[in-house]
Every structure is written in C-alpha cells, then in structure tokens.
Amino acid sequence: VMAVSLLRMTLIPAFAGVQGAPGRQPRVAAHVSDICEIVVTCPSVGARTRMVVQEDTTVDAIVKRARQALGFDQSFLNDSDFKVYLKTDESTPIGGKIGDHGLVPWGPEGMELHIYFDPPL
C-alpha cells in the first residue's frame, strides 16, 4: 500500500503542469488594438457609461449610444441638443471622428467624454 501511494505521488505532479506547445495566435488578438474603451459621463446628473469605440466612430454615434445607455433617449429630445466635450477641455464641443480627438487605449490616462443637454435657445 505504501509503495502504491509513493508511486502515485511521483506520477501525479508529472502530469499536472503539462501544456501543449504554444500554437499560432488567434486572429482575433490581432484586431484588439483597433478597439478602445471610453467613458461617457453626464456630469449634471452623475450618470456614466462605458463603451467600446474605434477611431472612425463618430461623435454623433457616441451621442446616440450614450443617450440610450444613460436613459436620455426620449423621442422629444434631439441628438443635436446634446453637446460632447473632452473631460480635459469643456470650452469647445467636439465633433467628427473620435480618433481625431486623442483617442487612446483605455487605462488610467484613457478618454473620458462629458455630454450635456444644451438645446438652442
């Protein structure tokens, strides 16, 4: 019985860490760098959402998605009544492609946008 126990203990570790040879990287990993995560905050109500965007994602598309995620998608509100600013500079609203505004992969220095309801008077 003791010999069987010793034999079993010596064989088990031999198989515990065996892994196959590393294969080719999956194709999905090559495309991860095209995708960035941003945070969109509505400071006036304290609501925020995260979303995944690409460099060619438009600010208009971000407004539409943020309105849905934050619950501001009522039909009587227009997308054009929402202005988007960089968290670091709220002096001028941004537009066009998000990649033109310093988009970086998400991290401590990642991109945060502020969205405000600002209809024309």
JSON list of N, CA and C in Angstrom, two decimals, residues 38-41 49 51-70 79 82 84 94 96-99 101 103 111 113-115:
[
{"chain": "A", "resi": 38, "resn": "ILE", "atom": "N", "xyz": [-14.01, 53.86, -23.91]},
{"chain": "A", "resi": 38, "resn": "ILE", "atom": "CA", "xyz": [-14.10, 55.22, -23.40]},
{"chain": "A", "resi": 38, "resn": "ILE", "atom": "C", "xyz": [-15.18, 55.27, -22.32]},
{"chain": "A", "resi": 39, "resn": "VAL", "atom": "N", "xyz": [-15.16, 56.34, -21.56]},
{"chain": "A", "resi": 39, "resn": "VAL", "atom": "CA", "xyz": [-16.20, 56.58, -20.56]},
{"chain": "A", "resi": 39, "resn": "VAL", "atom": "C", "xyz": [-16.92, 57.86, -20.98]},
{"chain": "A", "resi": 40, "resn": "VAL", "atom": "N", "xyz": [-18.24, 57.81, -20.97]},
{"chain": "A", "resi": 40, "resn": "VAL", "atom": "CA", "xyz": [-19.07, 58.98, -21.27]},
{"chain": "A", "resi": 40, "resn": "VAL", "atom": "C", "xyz": [-19.83, 59.31, -19.99]},
{"chain": "A", "resi": 41, "resn": "THR", "atom": "N", "xyz": [-19.68, 60.54, -19.53]},
{"chain": "A", "resi": 41, "resn": "THR", "atom": "CA", "xyz": [-20.28, 60.98, -18.28]},
{"chain": "A", "resi": 41, "resn": "THR", "atom": "C", "xyz": [-21.22, 62.15, -18.55]},
{"chain": "A", "resi": 49, "resn": "THR", "atom": "N", "xyz": [-21.33, 55.90, -18.45]},
{"chain": "A", "resi": 49, "resn": "THR", "atom": "CA", "xyz": [-21.37, 54.62, -19.14]},
{"chain": "A", "resi": 49, "resn": "THR", "atom": "C", "xyz": [-20.04, 54.41, -19.83]},
{"chain": "A", "resi": 51, "resn": "MET", "atom": "N", "xyz": [-18.15, 52.52, -23.13]},
{"chain": "A", "resi": 51, "resn": "MET", "atom": "CA", "xyz": [-18.45, 51.94, -24.43]},
{"chain": "A", "resi": 51, "resn": "MET", "atom": "C", "xyz": [-17.18, 51.68, -25.21]},
{"chain": "A", "resi": 52, "resn": "VAL", "atom": "N", "xyz": [-17.26, 50.75, -26.11]},
{"chain": "A", "resi": 52, "resn": "VAL", "atom": "CA", "xyz": [-16.14, 50.40, -26.97]},
{"chain": "A", "resi": 52, "resn": "VAL", "atom": "C", "xyz": [-16.33, 51.12, -28.29]},
{"chain": "A", "resi": 53, "resn": "VAL", "atom": "N", "xyz": [-15.26, 51.81, -28.74]},
{"chain": "A", "resi": 53, "resn": "VAL", "atom": "CA", "xyz": [-15.31, 52.56, -29.98]},
{"chain": "A", "resi": 53, "resn": "VAL", "atom": "C", "xyz": [-14.05, 52.26, -30.79]},
{"chain": "A", "resi": 54, "resn": "GLN", "atom": "N", "xyz": [-14.10, 52.67, -32.04]},
{"chain": "A", "resi": 54, "resn": "GLN", "atom": "CA", "xyz": [-12.93, 52.61, -32.90]},
{"chain": "A", "resi": 54, "resn": "GLN", "atom": "C", "xyz": [-12.62, 54.03, -33.34]},
{"chain": "A", "resi": 55, "resn": "GLU", "atom": "N", "xyz": [-11.45, 54.22, -33.92]},
{"chain": "A", "resi": 55, "resn": "GLU", "atom": "CA", "xyz": [-11.03, 55.56, -34.31]},
{"chain": "A", "resi": 55, "resn": "GLU", "atom": "C", "xyz": [-12.02, 56.25, -35.24]},
{"chain": "A", "resi": 56, "resn": "ASP", "atom": "N", "xyz": [-12.69, 55.47, -36.09]},
{"chain": "A", "resi": 56, "resn": "ASP", "atom": "CA", "xyz": [-13.60, 56.08, -37.06]},
{"chain": "A", "resi": 56, "resn": "ASP", "atom": "C", "xyz": [-15.04, 56.21, -36.54]},
{"chain": "A", "resi": 57, "resn": "THR", "atom": "N", "xyz": [-15.28, 55.88, -35.27]},
{"chain": "A", "resi": 57, "resn": "THR", "atom": "CA", "xyz": [-16.60, 56.08, -34.67]},
{"chain": "A", "resi": 57, "resn": "THR", "atom": "C", "xyz": [-16.86, 57.58, -34.57]},
{"chain": "A", "resi": 58, "resn": "THR", "atom": "N", "xyz": [-18.04, 58.00, -34.99]},
{"chain": "A", "resi": 58, "resn": "THR", "atom": "CA", "xyz": [-18.35, 59.43, -34.97]},
{"chain": "A", "resi": 58, "resn": "THR", "atom": "C", "xyz": [-18.87, 59.84, -33.59]},
{"chain": "A", "resi": 59, "resn": "VAL", "atom": "N", "xyz": [-18.68, 61.10, -33.27]},
{"chain": "A", "resi": 59, "resn": "VAL", "atom": "CA", "xyz": [-19.20, 61.64, -32.02]},
{"chain": "A", "resi": 59, "resn": "VAL", "atom": "C", "xyz": [-20.73, 61.55, -32.02]},
{"chain": "A", "resi": 60, "resn": "ASP", "atom": "N", "xyz": [-21.35, 61.73, -33.19]},
{"chain": "A", "resi": 60, "resn": "ASP", "atom": "CA", "xyz": [-22.81, 61.59, -33.28]},
{"chain": "A", "resi": 60, "resn": "ASP", "atom": "C", "xyz": [-23.27, 60.19, -32.89]},
{"chain": "A", "resi": 61, "resn": "ALA", "atom": "N", "xyz": [-22.51, 59.17, -33.31]},
{"chain": "A", "resi": 61, "resn": "ALA", "atom": "CA", "xyz": [-22.85, 57.79, -32.94]},
{"chain": "A", "resi": 61, "resn": "ALA", "atom": "C", "xyz": [-22.67, 57.58, -31.44]},
{"chain": "A", "resi": 62, "resn": "ILE", "atom": "N", "xyz": [-21.65, 58.21, -30.87]},
{"chain": "A", "resi": 62, "resn": "ILE", "atom": "CA", "xyz": [-21.43, 58.11, -29.42]},
{"chain": "A", "resi": 62, "resn": "ILE", "atom": "C", "xyz": [-22.58, 58.76, -28.66]},
{"chain": "A", "resi": 63, "resn": "VAL", "atom": "N", "xyz": [-23.06, 59.90, -29.15]},
{"chain": "A", "resi": 63, "resn": "VAL", "atom": "CA", "xyz": [-24.21, 60.58, -28.52]},
{"chain": "A", "resi": 63, "resn": "VAL", "atom": "C", "xyz": [-25.43, 59.66, -28.53]},
{"chain": "A", "resi": 64, "resn": "LYS", "atom": "N", "xyz": [-25.69, 59.06, -29.67]},
{"chain": "A", "resi": 64, "resn": "LYS", "atom": "CA", "xyz": [-26.86, 58.18, -29.80]},
{"chain": "A", "resi": 64, "resn": "LYS", "atom": "C", "xyz": [-26.76, 57.00, -28.82]},
{"chain": "A", "resi": 65, "resn": "ARG", "atom": "N", "xyz": [-25.59, 56.37, -28.76]},
{"chain": "A", "resi": 65, "resn": "ARG", "atom": "CA", "xyz": [-25.41, 55.22, -27.87]},
{"chain": "A", "resi": 65, "resn": "ARG", "atom": "C", "xyz": [-25.42, 55.64, -26.40]},
{"chain": "A", "resi": 66, "resn": "ALA", "atom": "N", "xyz": [-24.82, 56.78, -26.09]},
{"chain": "A", "resi": 66, "resn": "ALA", "atom": "CA", "xyz": [-24.79, 57.26, -24.71]},
{"chain": "A", "resi": 66, "resn": "ALA", "atom": "C", "xyz": [-26.19, 57.63, -24.24]},
{"chain": "A", "resi": 67, "resn": "ARG", "atom": "N", "xyz": [-26.99, 58.25, -25.10]},
{"chain": "A", "resi": 67, "resn": "ARG", "atom": "CA", "xyz": [-28.37, 58.60, -24.72]},
{"chain": "A", "resi": 67, "resn": "ARG", "atom": "C", "xyz": [-29.15, 57.35, -24.35]},
{"chain": "A", "resi": 68, "resn": "GLN", "atom": "N", "xyz": [-28.98, 56.30, -25.13]},
{"chain": "A", "resi": 68, "resn": "GLN", "atom": "CA", "xyz": [-29.68, 55.04, -24.83]},
{"chain": "A", "resi": 68, "resn": "GLN", "atom": "C", "xyz": [-29.19, 54.47, -23.51]},
{"chain": "A", "resi": 69, "resn": "ALA", "atom": "N", "xyz": [-27.88, 54.40, -23.33]},
{"chain": "A", "resi": 69, "resn": "ALA", "atom": "CA", "xyz": [-27.30, 53.79, -22.13]},
{"chain": "A", "resi": 69, "resn": "ALA", "atom": "C", "xyz": [-27.64, 54.58, -20.87]},
{"chain": "A", "resi": 70, "resn": "LEU", "atom": "N", "xyz": [-27.72, 55.90, -20.99]},
{"chain": "A", "resi": 70, "resn": "LEU", "atom": "CA", "xyz": [-27.97, 56.75, -19.82]},
{"chain": "A", "resi": 70, "resn": "LEU", "atom": "C", "xyz": [-29.45, 57.03, -19.59]},
{"chain": "A", "resi": 79, "resn": "ASP", "atom": "N", "xyz": [-30.83, 64.41, -30.89]},
{"chain": "A", "resi": 79, "resn": "ASP", "atom": "CA", "xyz": [-29.40, 64.15, -30.69]},
{"chain": "A", "resi": 79, "resn": "ASP", "atom": "C", "xyz": [-28.59, 65.44, -30.77]},
{"chain": "A", "resi": 82, "resn": "PHE", "atom": "N", "xyz": [-27.57, 67.58, -27.69]},
{"chain": "A", "resi": 82, "resn": "PHE", "atom": "CA", "xyz": [-26.54, 67.11, -26.75]},
{"chain": "A", "resi": 82, "resn": "PHE", "atom": "C", "xyz": [-25.17, 67.49, -27.30]},
{"chain": "A", "resi": 84, "resn": "VAL", "atom": "N", "xyz": [-20.94, 67.31, -26.77]},
{"chain": "A", "resi": 84, "resn": "VAL", "atom": "CA", "xyz": [-19.92, 66.43, -26.20]},
{"chain": "A", "resi": 84, "resn": "VAL", "atom": "C", "xyz": [-18.62, 67.20, -26.08]},
{"chain": "A", "resi": 94, "resn": "ILE", "atom": "N", "xyz": [-16.87, 68.88, -29.21]},
{"chain": "A", "resi": 94, "resn": "ILE", "atom": "CA", "xyz": [-16.16, 68.14, -30.25]},
{"chain": "A", "resi": 94, "resn": "ILE", "atom": "C", "xyz": [-17.15, 67.53, -31.22]},
{"chain": "A", "resi": 96, "resn": "GLY", "atom": "N", "xyz": [-17.20, 65.14, -35.35]},
{"chain": "A", "resi": 96, "resn": "GLY", "atom": "CA", "xyz": [-16.42, 64.35, -36.30]},
{"chain": "A", "resi": 96, "resn": "GLY", "atom": "C", "xyz": [-16.10, 62.98, -35.75]},
{"chain": "A", "resi": 97, "resn": "LYS", "atom": "N", "xyz": [-14.92, 62.47, -36.12]},
{"chain": "A", "resi": 97, "resn": "LYS", "atom": "CA", "xyz": [-14.48, 61.15, -35.68]},
{"chain": "A", "resi": 97, "resn": "LYS", "atom": "C", "xyz": [-13.76, 61.26, -34.35]},
{"chain": "A", "resi": 98, "resn": "ILE", "atom": "N", "xyz": [-14.02, 60.31, -33.47]},
{"chain": "A", "resi": 98, "resn": "ILE", "atom": "CA", "xyz": [-13.42, 60.34, -32.14]},
{"chain": "A", "resi": 98, "resn": "ILE", "atom": "C", "xyz": [-11.90, 60.16, -32.21]},
{"chain": "A", "resi": 99, "resn": "GLY", "atom": "N", "xyz": [-11.42, 59.50, -33.24]},
{"chain": "A", "resi": 99, "resn": "GLY", "atom": "CA", "xyz": [-9.99, 59.30, -33.42]},
{"chain": "A", "resi": 99, "resn": "GLY", "atom": "C", "xyz": [-9.23, 60.61, -33.64]},
{"chain": "A", "resi": 101, "resn": "HIS", "atom": "N", "xyz": [-9.57, 63.18, -31.84]},
{"chain": "A", "resi": 101, "resn": "HIS", "atom": "CA", "xyz": [-9.59, 63.92, -30.57]},
{"chain": "A", "resi": 101, "resn": "HIS", "atom": "C", "xyz": [-8.74, 63.26, -29.48]},
{"chain": "A", "resi": 103, "resn": "LEU", "atom": "N", "xyz": [-7.90, 59.84, -29.07]},
{"chain": "A", "resi": 103, "resn": "LEU", "atom": "CA", "xyz": [-8.33, 58.53, -28.57]},
{"chain": "A", "resi": 103, "resn": "LEU", "atom": "C", "xyz": [-7.11, 57.68, -28.23]},
{"chain": "A", "resi": 111, "resn": "MET", "atom": "N", "xyz": [-9.65, 57.99, -22.32]},
{"chain": "A", "resi": 111, "resn": "MET", "atom": "CA", "xyz": [-10.52, 59.09, -22.74]},
{"chain": "A", "resi": 111, "resn": "MET", "atom": "C", "xyz": [-11.83, 59.06, -21.97]},
{"chain": "A", "resi": 113, "resn": "LEU", "atom": "N", "xyz": [-15.38, 61.42, -21.93]},
{"chain": "A", "resi": 113, "resn": "LEU", "atom": "CA", "xyz": [-16.15, 62.49, -22.56]},
{"chain": "A", "resi": 113, "resn": "LEU", "atom": "C", "xyz": [-17.24, 62.95, -21.61]},
{"chain": "A", "resi": 114, "resn": "HIS", "atom": "N", "xyz": [-17.59, 64.22, -21.70]},
{"chain": "A", "resi": 114, "resn": "HIS", "atom": "CA", "xyz": [-18.72, 64.76, -20.94]},
{"chain": "A", "resi": 114, "resn": "HIS", "atom": "C", "xyz": [-19.80, 65.14, -21.94]},
{"chain": "A", "resi": 115, "resn": "ILE", "atom": "N", "xyz": [-21.01, 64.74, -21.64]},
{"chain": "A", "resi": 115, "resn": "ILE", "atom": "CA", "xyz": [-22.16, 65.03, -22.51]},
{"chain": "A", "resi": 115, "resn": "ILE", "atom": "C", "xyz": [-23.13, 65.91, -21.73]}
]
